[in-house]
């Protein structure tokens, strides 16, 4: 067989034609793929424009409210710690943990033997002071009377001596001596009369002071004896006991605690933005999860000033129907709806698109097409935003499927709320 001899130009032109043909086929394939993909995307977009399903919210003028949440721990009406005022051995303990006590009930008694002896000594000192006062009174009265008599006698003798001197029966020296005696007697009387402290002579007043001091000592010891008997200051339950008969109790040692749970309250901390909306006397339910129950509560106190350390205000809620299951320290929750703005328009927060300071809503027109509308907002709460401009009473807005919506999108209403 004879060999085919292909020249260089023929081989070159044949390979170039194949390359050009392959490139054209590849280009046509890419164009086809693009057209098919673009056609599907267009159909998809058109389908979205025509077939978007949304939930609608109809806007109407209503009172806009917001929920204020309050939380805290239950606190008993009173919790009173009883401490020994004086050191002493414990003679008797009449209560135990959990006992219910009434006002005035004797709870604990300390040994009073030493205090009783001190009382007897002070009473004896008082009796002595009383006797000294009486003696001083009598002595002063006697001294004053004697001084008055001595002065009257000296004065009478002096007047008689004056007559005798005029008759020449005595000398001038004898008259002068009698005059000096009268002056001494007068001075003694005036000295006693000048010792008054108010209406009481000084010598007697000092005895009265000693008498009062002794009386105070007796009263103080009686008070000490009374203080060594601990009595219940109010009704309640014994919730702490650290006392045993025979043990020594130091002064100011806590031995018993009375807790009164006849009333329970909750102190809550609230921010400045919320506290202004609360009023004393407002009623609200209070939930206590640990006992799985809800109780009626009433706001009985709203702090007039901010706590500088926490920057919050204290609100006290008192329970009006507590029961025996409640204890101090239980976690409690309450909530209250308060008016933000009367007769206004508001929409769900999820329906509002906010970007770069611009707020927009997807308004559903009467022909069920979408209009993206710019609006102005006002008050906000956890669920809603007030619309101050851009909506009218009765408008409907889309609240779901917002990512698929554009101006002119036709929608089908799946559910209507509001």
Steps between C-alpha positions, in 0.01 A plus 500: 500500500633837412545750794284819510725795513339791691670829456540745797248758372223240456547362856509848643177614335317180601593540872402869503156421360442241773602750770268767364214250478557384858509860626172581325330195651627593848382860460155392385474263798586780746246731339237225525572436866484873577171543317343202674621618844388859436165375378453296822603794722262732318219251533585456868503877560172537317359218708611681816340820384175323438483229761651634830295392803503725807324564827333839518457734795222759486595826667240666723505768765533345845653568838864399485620323815825346612583229751707579808661197663582498871693238692637458848499277805229454758562678831308429823306781663751505787808316617611595850827388657497473881830551681608493862556850632715386792743213551363216708430132527185375325252371756218387267406487131126467441485465118648290222540537125167521321301601808234764450514780756272787599590854613631517856565127530806413716758335276823491701610585854855566621625436852409812702657417838787750470269770370255431784778550758599823330139610518489437875816704548361787296172489688688521831699795366175665401356455847812656649479791257134553593593506869787742437263730314252501786781560751639788294157657474449483878850623578469798269161593641639484855810703409288762327264530794788527751670766285179701485453477880864589565471805277174614663656459849817684402297780347279531810807505729666764290192724515491461883869585522442815300249616764738410781779688329282809470429475874873463571462152645750337260804606313541547123721194485224280641258645245746431217545142615123447493483656153763258371303206640190622315693531172641146534153359566360686200782376277438138603129535419567661161753230413244226553233694311735549202565124452184444297530306167164589357265427786734253670801577722836394357577254778163332445528519118821293507320232700213507253752447216649201677148369555418537128827328403418206723150485352643494146729211600197305622309572180800400289538171683129429467529566126799269481303227671216551253740500202640163608160354418452495121140536386353481149460853361248376240326192371691266273699180473836416659737462203834519686603363840849512648442459872528212744424487871817540707702663222656842548369768270714805438348844474349582158495134387222399260315205650159494326332626182127551449372507140152629421372365168143616548577740218750465215643765272742512206748782443582545130760719330371695202664721238421869463311443174252269673452640848312812386217283368429332836256626760450401865180299531531322165406131521679224308549122515824367649635163395718294737634204308638305798147448636338490155247764595392853411401754763322834496737791550473875545767765455540660844818703448687666214835653594503879453875504435750291305744276683836660412686168517271296270343788299161339548179566692343269759140386455330300776219255421302369798316170467138527609438125539819326621478146633706274723699360206684827445847553643741788491746507210278337235536636146190692387402649164229741395412698189278795428366653178521879505374757251763648270286703260121516469324468163801456274621282209759229556635197314689180596874554531574218256304678227727807508810519282758744643819581317728805507252690713211440259191302612285326238189283493360268231150641453243275328298707256133423422603299189724284724823643365785623717603863548818561697423807709732712715355579843590685820506317834424595860470293818622139510441201722597134486255419219385817323624829356287813481463655153460876518499570125460297181202279591130558536234321696395186308822447303627145468866398514686177433666342806654183354698391192640853475825394329304406185301823480568794272302796372219359288523143630161332491426315825252250627381546859558185703377647830379841613551633852448825681 
